[in-house]
Amino acid sequence: MTEPISRSRPPGRVRGTRQAAAIEDTLREADGFRTAQELFDELRRRGDSVGLTTVYRNLNLLVEAGLADVVHREDGESQFRLCGHSAAAGEHHHHIVCRVCGRSVEVAGPEVEAWADRVAAAAGYTQISHTVELFGLCPDHS
Amino acid sequence: MTEPISRSRPPGRVRGTRQAAAIEDTLREADGFRTAQELFDELRRRGDSVGLTTVYRNLNLLVEAGLADVVHREDGESQFRLCGHSAAAGEHHHHIVCRVCGRSVEVAGPEVEAWADRVAAAAGYTQISHTVELFGLCPDHS
DNA sequence: GTAGCTGCAAACAATTTGCACACCG
DNA sequence: CGGTGTGCAAATTGTTTGCAGCTAC
C-alpha cells in the first residue's frame, strides 16, 4: 500500500485512460479543494475536455481508494482534493479550507479525537464518527 | 431579491398559524433531529397535514430565528431540531446525533473551539468557522 | 477481442420558487 | 379588509444511472 500516486497505477484496478489521468493531474495542480463542476471547467479550459459524469465517477473512485478527501461545504456541495501530501493516506485528519480559493492545510487533531470520544462516551453513545471541517480565509485572501 | 432575514418579526413566536404550531410541536416531541421529509410524514400521520414546502419554510425560519439547529448528514440531507433545551439559544454548541433515531445530546466544546482557533492561526487562516458534528448510536441503539 | 471506461441524456433527490388562494390579525 | 402564510406544481441544483460506443490492455 506504500505507493506514491505519482504515475503508477495498481495494474488490476483502474485503467490508464487519458481522462482519469487528466482529472488526477488537474486536481493535483489545483492544490486545494475543488468541486466537480470547477474541475470540469478547469479541464475544459486546459483542453483536456472530460465529461462531467466521468469527473464525478473518477472523483468517487479516488475517494474510495483513499487517495482523495471530500469535504462538504456549508451549502452542501462537495469539494475534493488529493490527499496524502503531508499526512499518510488513510490517516485520520481534517482540513482548513479557504473559502475563496479552496487552498487547504491538513491538520491532525488528536485532541479533537480524544474530546469526541470522551463526550460521546459520557453521553452513552457508541460507534462514533465525527465530521470536523474548518473554513476560513487563507493568508492570500485575508 | 431574497431578504428573508430582516423582517420585523417578534422573535419568540412566529405567526400563529395552525401549520407553524404543528411543525414546532412535532419537532419538539420528536426530541431529536429530523429531516424535512420525516417531519412531513410525521405530521401527516398525526393528522396535522402540512405542505412539504411549508415545512421547509418554517424550518428555515426557526433556524434563522436561532430556535432550531441544523446538522448535515453525511449523505448531505439536512436534519433539524429545536435547540435551547440544555444550552442557551444562540450559544455555540455541537451535537452528538444518533444515526438510527436522531436523538441527540448538545455538547459544548470549548476545547474544540480553542483548538480550531489555534491551528487556524498557526496556518495563517483567518475568519474561521467550523463544523463539528458527532454521529453515533445512542444507548437505546447500541 | 472484450471488459471496462466514457459521455450524453434522462433519472433522481433535496430544496426552492411562482403564483393563486386562504386566513390571521 | 390587507397583507402574510400556505400549498401545489414547476423550476433548480448537485449527483447518479442507463446505455451505446470507444479504448486500453
Short mmCIF file of C-alpha atoms (C1' of nucleotides) in Angstrom, two decimals:
data_model
loop_
_atom_site.label_atom_id
_atom_site.label_comp_id
_atom_site.label_asym_id
_atom_site.label_seq_id
_atom_site.Cartn_x
_atom_site.Cartn_y
_atom_site.Cartn_z
CA MET A 1 0.00 0.00 0.00
CA THR A 2 3.02 2.27 0.18
CA GLU A 3 2.70 3.51 -3.32
CA PRO A 4 3.19 7.11 -4.38
CA ILE A 5 0.43 8.46 -6.52
CA SER A 6 2.86 10.00 -8.95
CA ARG A 7 2.10 7.95 -12.03
CA SER A 8 1.89 4.34 -11.04
CA ARG A 9 -1.50 2.77 -11.10
CA PRO A 10 -2.37 -0.52 -9.49
CA PRO A 11 -2.45 -2.64 -12.64
CA GLY A 12 -5.53 -4.59 -11.70
CA ARG A 13 -7.76 -1.74 -10.73
CA VAL A 14 -8.01 1.43 -12.67
CA ARG A 15 -7.26 1.60 -16.30
CA GLY A 16 -4.92 4.27 -17.51
CA THR A 17 -7.21 6.41 -19.52
CA ARG A 18 -6.45 9.88 -20.74
CA GLN A 19 -9.44 11.21 -18.79
CA ALA A 20 -8.56 9.67 -15.46
CA ALA A 21 -5.03 11.00 -15.74
CA ALA A 22 -6.23 14.46 -16.70
CA ILE A 23 -8.57 14.57 -13.74
CA GLU A 24 -5.92 13.45 -11.32
CA ASP A 25 -3.37 15.89 -12.74
CA THR A 26 -5.71 18.83 -12.66
CA LEU A 27 -6.73 18.04 -9.14
CA ARG A 28 -3.12 17.78 -8.08
CA GLU A 29 -2.14 21.05 -9.70
CA ALA A 30 -5.12 22.77 -8.16
CA ASP A 31 -3.55 22.10 -4.79
CA GLY A 32 -6.78 22.77 -2.99
CA PHE A 33 -10.35 21.65 -2.78
CA ARG A 34 -12.38 21.83 -5.95
CA THR A 35 -15.93 20.94 -6.76
CA ALA A 36 -16.69 18.56 -9.58
CA GLN A 37 -18.00 21.46 -11.62
CA GLU A 38 -14.89 23.55 -11.08
CA LEU A 39 -12.74 20.63 -12.06
CA PHE A 40 -14.86 20.08 -15.13
CA ASP A 41 -14.39 23.72 -16.14
CA GLU A 42 -10.66 23.69 -15.48
CA LEU A 43 -10.28 20.56 -17.56
CA ARG A 44 -12.11 22.11 -20.45
CA ARG A 45 -10.02 25.26 -20.16
CA ARG A 46 -6.91 23.14 -20.26
CA GLY A 47 -8.05 21.48 -23.43
CA ASP A 48 -8.42 18.10 -21.74
CA SER A 49 -12.16 18.05 -22.05
CA VAL A 50 -13.79 15.34 -19.99
CA GLY A 51 -17.45 14.59 -19.41
CA LEU A 52 -18.89 15.79 -16.15
CA THR A 53 -20.10 12.28 -15.43
CA THR A 54 -16.59 10.99 -15.78
CA VAL A 55 -15.32 13.65 -13.43
CA TYR A 56 -17.79 12.53 -10.78
CA ARG A 57 -17.04 8.88 -11.32
CA ASN A 58 -13.30 9.31 -11.07
CA LEU A 59 -13.55 11.52 -8.05
CA ASN A 60 -15.60 8.90 -6.29
CA LEU A 61 -13.09 6.26 -7.25
CA LEU A 62 -10.28 8.33 -5.82
CA VAL A 63 -12.20 8.81 -2.61
CA GLU A 64 -12.97 5.12 -2.30
CA ALA A 65 -9.33 4.32 -2.92
CA GLY A 66 -8.39 6.67 -0.12
CA LEU A 67 -6.44 8.89 -2.48
CA ALA A 68 -8.74 11.87 -2.22
CA ASP A 69 -10.61 13.65 0.54
CA VAL A 70 -14.04 15.18 0.42
CA VAL A 71 -15.43 17.99 2.46
CA HIS A 72 -18.98 19.17 2.27
CA ARG A 73 -19.33 22.88 2.03
CA GLU A 74 -21.94 24.64 4.07
CA ASP A 75 -24.21 24.81 1.05
CA GLY A 76 -23.93 21.07 0.68
CA GLU A 77 -21.70 20.98 -2.37
CA SER A 78 -18.83 18.50 -2.29
CA GLN A 79 -15.25 19.55 -2.71
CA PHE A 80 -12.42 17.17 -3.50
CA ARG A 81 -8.71 17.18 -3.03
CA LEU A 82 -5.94 14.67 -3.44
CA CYS A 83 -4.66 13.79 -0.01
CA GLY A 84 -1.54 12.22 1.30
CA HIS A 85 0.57 15.32 0.80
CA SER A 86 1.55 15.88 4.36
CA ALA A 87 -0.31 13.13 6.13
CA ALA A 88 -0.21 9.47 5.36
CA ALA A 89 -3.09 8.44 3.19
CA GLY A 90 -5.77 6.82 5.25
CA GLU A 91 -4.67 8.56 8.40
CA HIS A 92 -7.43 10.43 10.05
CA HIS A 93 -7.07 14.14 9.61
CA HIS A 94 -9.03 17.27 8.96
CA HIS A 95 -8.67 20.35 6.81
CA ILE A 96 -8.71 24.08 6.97
CA VAL A 97 -10.16 25.15 3.68
CA CYS A 98 -10.01 28.64 2.20
CA ARG A 99 -13.48 29.83 1.35
CA VAL A 100 -12.15 31.81 -1.59
CA CYS A 101 -9.61 29.63 -3.36
CA GLY A 102 -10.06 26.23 -1.79
CA ARG A 103 -6.45 26.08 -0.68
CA SER A 104 -6.21 23.90 2.35
CA VAL A 105 -3.96 22.69 5.08
CA GLU A 106 -4.19 19.24 6.52
CA VAL A 107 -4.31 19.17 10.28
CA ALA A 108 -4.24 16.29 12.64
CA GLY A 109 -6.28 16.85 15.75
CA PRO A 110 -5.58 14.23 18.37
CA GLU A 111 -7.18 16.49 20.96
CA VAL A 112 -10.34 16.65 18.95
CA GLU A 113 -10.47 12.91 18.53
CA ALA A 114 -9.96 12.49 22.24
CA TRP A 115 -12.60 15.08 23.00
CA ALA A 116 -15.06 13.43 20.65
CA ASP A 117 -14.55 10.04 22.21
CA ARG A 118 -14.83 11.45 25.69
CA VAL A 119 -18.07 13.41 25.28
CA ALA A 120 -19.57 10.59 23.28
CA ALA A 121 -18.79 8.10 26.00
CA ALA A 122 -20.12 10.46 28.64
CA ALA A 123 -23.39 10.66 26.73
CA GLY A 124 -23.53 6.90 26.31
CA TYR A 125 -23.14 6.96 22.56
CA THR A 126 -21.09 4.36 20.74
CA GLN A 127 -19.58 3.83 17.32
CA ILE A 128 -18.84 7.49 16.99
CA SER A 129 -17.83 9.08 13.75
CA HIS A 130 -17.17 12.73 13.53
CA THR A 131 -17.02 15.48 10.99
CA VAL A 132 -14.68 18.37 11.68
CA GLU A 133 -14.18 20.93 8.99
CA LEU A 134 -12.62 24.35 9.29
CA PHE A 135 -13.31 27.08 6.78
CA GLY A 136 -11.58 30.43 6.66
CA LEU A 137 -9.52 32.75 4.55
CA CYS A 138 -6.01 31.72 3.63
CA PRO A 139 -3.15 34.24 4.03
CA ASP A 140 -3.57 35.38 0.43
CA HIS A 141 -7.22 36.24 0.91
CA SER A 142 -7.32 37.65 4.40
CA MET B 1 -34.34 39.64 -4.34
CA THR B 2 -34.21 37.50 -1.31
CA GLU B 3 -34.20 39.23 2.04
CA PRO B 4 -35.87 36.79 4.37
CA ILE B 5 -34.00 37.74 7.49
CA SER B 6 -34.55 41.39 8.18
CA ARG B 7 -38.24 41.18 8.83
CA SER B 8 -39.82 42.82 11.82
CA ARG B 9 -40.98 39.61 13.36
CA PRO B 10 -41.31 39.19 17.10
CA PRO B 11 -38.51 36.75 17.82
CA GLY B 12 -40.07 34.23 20.12
CA ARG B 13 -43.19 33.28 18.40
CA VAL B 14 -43.80 33.09 14.73
CA ARG B 15 -47.15 33.90 13.34
CA GLY B 16 -49.78 31.79 14.98
CA THR B 17 -50.86 29.59 12.18
CA ARG B 18 -52.05 26.06 12.67
CA GLN B 19 -49.23 24.77 10.44
CA ALA B 20 -46.40 26.62 12.12
CA ALA B 21 -47.58 25.41 15.51
CA ALA B 22 -47.94 21.84 14.31
CA ILE B 23 -44.44 21.85 12.89
CA GLU B 24 -42.95 23.26 16.05
CA ASP B 25 -44.88 20.84 18.23
CA THR B 26 -43.95 17.80 16.21
CA LEU B 27 -40.33 18.84 16.15
CA ARG B 28 -40.36 19.33 19.89
CA GLU B 29 -41.99 15.99 20.60
CA ALA B 30 -39.57 14.26 18.28
CA ASP B 31 -36.81 15.26 20.67
CA GLY B 32 -34.15 14.61 18.10
CA PHE B 33 -33.03 15.57 14.65
CA ARG B 34 -35.49 15.05 11.85
CA THR B 35 -35.32 15.71 8.16
CA ALA B 36 -37.97 17.83 6.49
CA GLN B 37 -39.36 14.72 4.86
CA GLU B 38 -39.59 12.81 8.12
CA LEU B 39 -41.32 15.75 9.73
CA PHE B 40 -43.68 15.97 6.81
CA ASP B 41 -44.56 12.30 7.20
CA GLU B 42 -44.98 12.52 10.96
CA LEU B 43 -47.26 15.50 10.55
CA ARG B 44 -49.40 13.65 8.08
CA ARG B 45 -49.52 10.63 10.35
CA ARG B 46 -50.62 12.86 13.18
CA GLY B 47 -53.42 14.22 11.08
CA ASP B 48 -51.94 17.71 11.01
CA SER B 49 -51.20 17.59 7.33
CA VAL B 50 -48.92 20.38 6.18
CA GLY B 51 -47.40 21.03 2.79
CA LEU B 52 -43.81 19.99 2.39
CA THR B 53 -42.99 23.49 1.20
CA THR B 54 -44.38 24.92 4.39
CA VAL B 55 -42.32 22.51 6.43
CA TYR B 56 -39.17 23.71 4.72
CA ARG B 57 -40.13 27.34 5.04
CA ASN B 58 -40.90 27.12 8.72
CA LEU B 59 -37.80 25.12 9.47
CA ASN B 60 -35.69 27.78 7.81
CA LEU B 61 -37.49 30.44 9.79
CA LEU B 62 -36.78 28.61 13.01
CA VAL B 63 -33.14 28.28 12.10
CA GLU B 64 -32.83 31.95 11.21
CA ALA B 65 -34.51 32.85 14.47
CA GLY B 66 -31.95 30.75 16.30
CA LEU B 67 -34.63 28.46 17.64
CA ALA B 68 -33.55 25.41 15.71
CA ASP B 69 -30.28 23.76 14.80
CA VAL B 70 -29.33 22.07 11.59
CA VAL B 71 -26.81 19.36 11.01
CA HIS B 72 -25.93 17.99 7.63
CA ARG B 73 -25.84 14.25 7.48
CA GLU B 74 -23.06 12.52 5.67
CA ASP B 75 -25.30 11.97 2.69
CA GLY B 76 -25.97 15.69 2.58
CA GLU B 77 -29.52 15.69 3.86
CA SER B 78 -30.38 18.32 6.45
CA GLN B 79 -31.74 17.41 9.84
CA PHE B 80 -33.42 19.86 12.18
CA ARG B 81 -34.00 20.06 15.87
CA LEU B 82 -35.33 22.66 18.24
CA CYS B 83 -32.45 23.87 20.35
CA GLY B 84 -32.15 25.69 23.61
CA HIS B 85 -33.05 22.69 25.71
CA SER B 86 -29.88 22.40 27.67
CA ALA B 87 -27.83 25.18 26.17
CA ALA B 88 -28.78 28.79 25.81
CA ALA B 89 -30.17 29.51 22.37
CA GLY B 90 -27.58 31.18 20.23
CA GLU B 91 -24.72 29.78 22.24
CA HIS B 92 -22.24 27.93 20.16
CA HIS B 93 -22.52 24.21 20.65
CA HIS B 94 -22.42 20.94 18.81
CA HIS B 95 -24.37 17.71 18.81
CA ILE B 96 -23.99 14.01 19.09
CA VAL B 97 -26.67 12.61 16.87
CA CYS B 98 -27.92 9.02 16.86
CA ARG B 99 -27.68 7.61 13.39
CA VAL B 100 -30.74 5.46 13.98
CA CYS B 101 -33.27 7.62 15.77
CA GLY B 102 -31.87 11.11 15.54
CA ARG B 103 -31.84 11.52 19.28
CA SER B 104 -29.13 13.95 20.21
CA VAL B 105 -27.22 15.50 23.01
CA GLU B 106 -25.98 19.03 22.95
CA VAL B 107 -22.36 19.41 23.86
CA ALA B 108 -20.30 22.49 24.38
CA GLY B 109 -16.71 22.07 23.31
CA PRO B 110 -14.55 24.94 24.46
CA GLU B 111 -11.50 22.81 23.81
CA VAL B 112 -12.53 22.29 20.25
CA GLU B 113 -13.12 25.98 19.72
CA ALA B 114 -9.72 26.71 21.17
CA TRP B 115 -8.11 24.03 19.07
CA ALA B 116 -9.76 25.34 15.94
CA ASP B 117 -8.59 28.87 16.57
CA ARG B 118 -5.09 27.71 17.37
CA VAL B 119 -4.49 25.52 14.32
CA ALA B 120 -6.13 28.08 12.10
CA ALA B 121 -3.89 30.82 13.40
CA ALA B 122 -0.86 28.58 13.03
CA ALA B 123 -1.75 28.04 9.40
CA GLY B 124 -2.32 31.73 8.84
CA TYR B 125 -6.02 31.41 8.19
CA THR B 126 -8.48 33.98 9.45
CA GLN B 127 -12.21 34.37 9.88
CA ILE B 128 -12.54 30.75 10.81
CA SER B 129 -15.83 28.99 11.01
CA HIS B 130 -16.01 25.37 11.90
CA THR B 131 -18.34 22.45 11.59
CA VAL B 132 -18.18 19.78 14.22
CA GLU B 133 -20.73 17.02 14.16
CA LEU B 134 -20.66 13.74 16.00
CA PHE B 135 -22.70 10.77 14.85
CA GLY B 136 -23.09 7.53 16.71
CA LEU B 137 -25.54 5.15 18.29
CA CYS B 138 -27.48 6.28 21.31
CA PRO B 139 -27.75 3.96 24.35
CA ASP B 140 -31.01 2.52 23.01
CA HIS B 141 -29.46 1.53 19.71
CA SER B 142 -26.01 0.39 20.69
"C1'" DG C 1 -11.30 -9.48 -28.60
"C1'" DT C 2 -13.50 -7.88 -24.58
"C1'" DA C 3 -14.23 -5.97 -20.23
"C1'" DG C 4 -14.01 -1.64 -18.53
"C1'" DC C 5 -14.22 3.43 -19.43
"C1'" DT C 6 -16.57 7.37 -21.38
"C1'" DG C 7 -20.25 10.51 -22.30
"C1'" DC C 8 -24.69 12.13 -23.37
"C1'" DA C 9 -29.22 12.37 -21.84
"C1'" DA C 10 -32.53 11.16 -18.60
"C1'" DA C 11 -33.46 9.98 -13.89
"C1'" DC C 12 -33.13 11.44 -9.14
"C1'" DA C 13 -33.49 13.59 -4.64
"C1'" DA C 14 -33.42 17.53 -1.84
"C1'" DT C 15 -34.73 22.05 -1.72
"C1'" DT C 16 -36.59 26.49 -3.64
"C1'" DT C 17 -39.74 29.49 -6.10
"C1'" DG C 18 -44.04 31.32 -8.76
"C1'" DC C 19 -48.46 32.25 -8.09
"C1'" DA C 20 -53.35 31.80 -6.71
"C1'" DC C 21 -55.83 31.29 -2.70
"C1'" DA C 22 -56.80 31.06 2.42
"C1'" DC C 23 -56.61 33.07 6.67
"C1'" DC C 24 -54.67 35.65 10.66
"C1'" DG C 25 -54.89 39.94 12.90
"C1'" DC D 1 -60.17 44.26 4.60
"C1'" DG D 2 -54.90 43.76 3.75
"C1'" DG D 3 -51.07 41.58 3.90
"C1'" DT D 4 -48.90 37.32 5.05
"C1'" DG D 5 -48.63 32.20 5.23
"C1'" DT D 6 -49.87 28.23 2.66
"C1'" DG D 7 -49.71 24.76 -0.92
"C1'" DC D 8 -49.49 22.78 -5.26
"C1'" DA D 9 -46.72 22.34 -9.21
"C1'" DA D 10 -42.86 23.56 -11.70
"C1'" DA D 11 -38.02 25.04 -11.62
"C1'" DT D 12 -33.14 24.47 -9.72
"C1'" DT D 13 -29.14 22.21 -8.35
"C1'" DG D 14 -25.92 18.63 -7.42
"C1'" DT D 15 -25.23 13.98 -8.38
"C1'" DT D 16 -26.23 9.31 -10.24
"C1'" DT D 17 -27.66 5.94 -13.72
"C1'" DG D 18 -28.93 3.67 -18.44
"C1'" DC D 19 -26.97 2.50 -22.37
"C1'" DA D 20 -24.42 2.67 -26.85
"C1'" DG D 21 -19.89 3.28 -28.47
"C1'" DC D 22 -14.84 3.72 -27.80
"C1'" DT D 23 -10.38 2.26 -25.87
"C1'" DA D 24 -6.90 0.34 -23.35
"C1'" DC D 25 -4.76 -3.89 -22.47
#
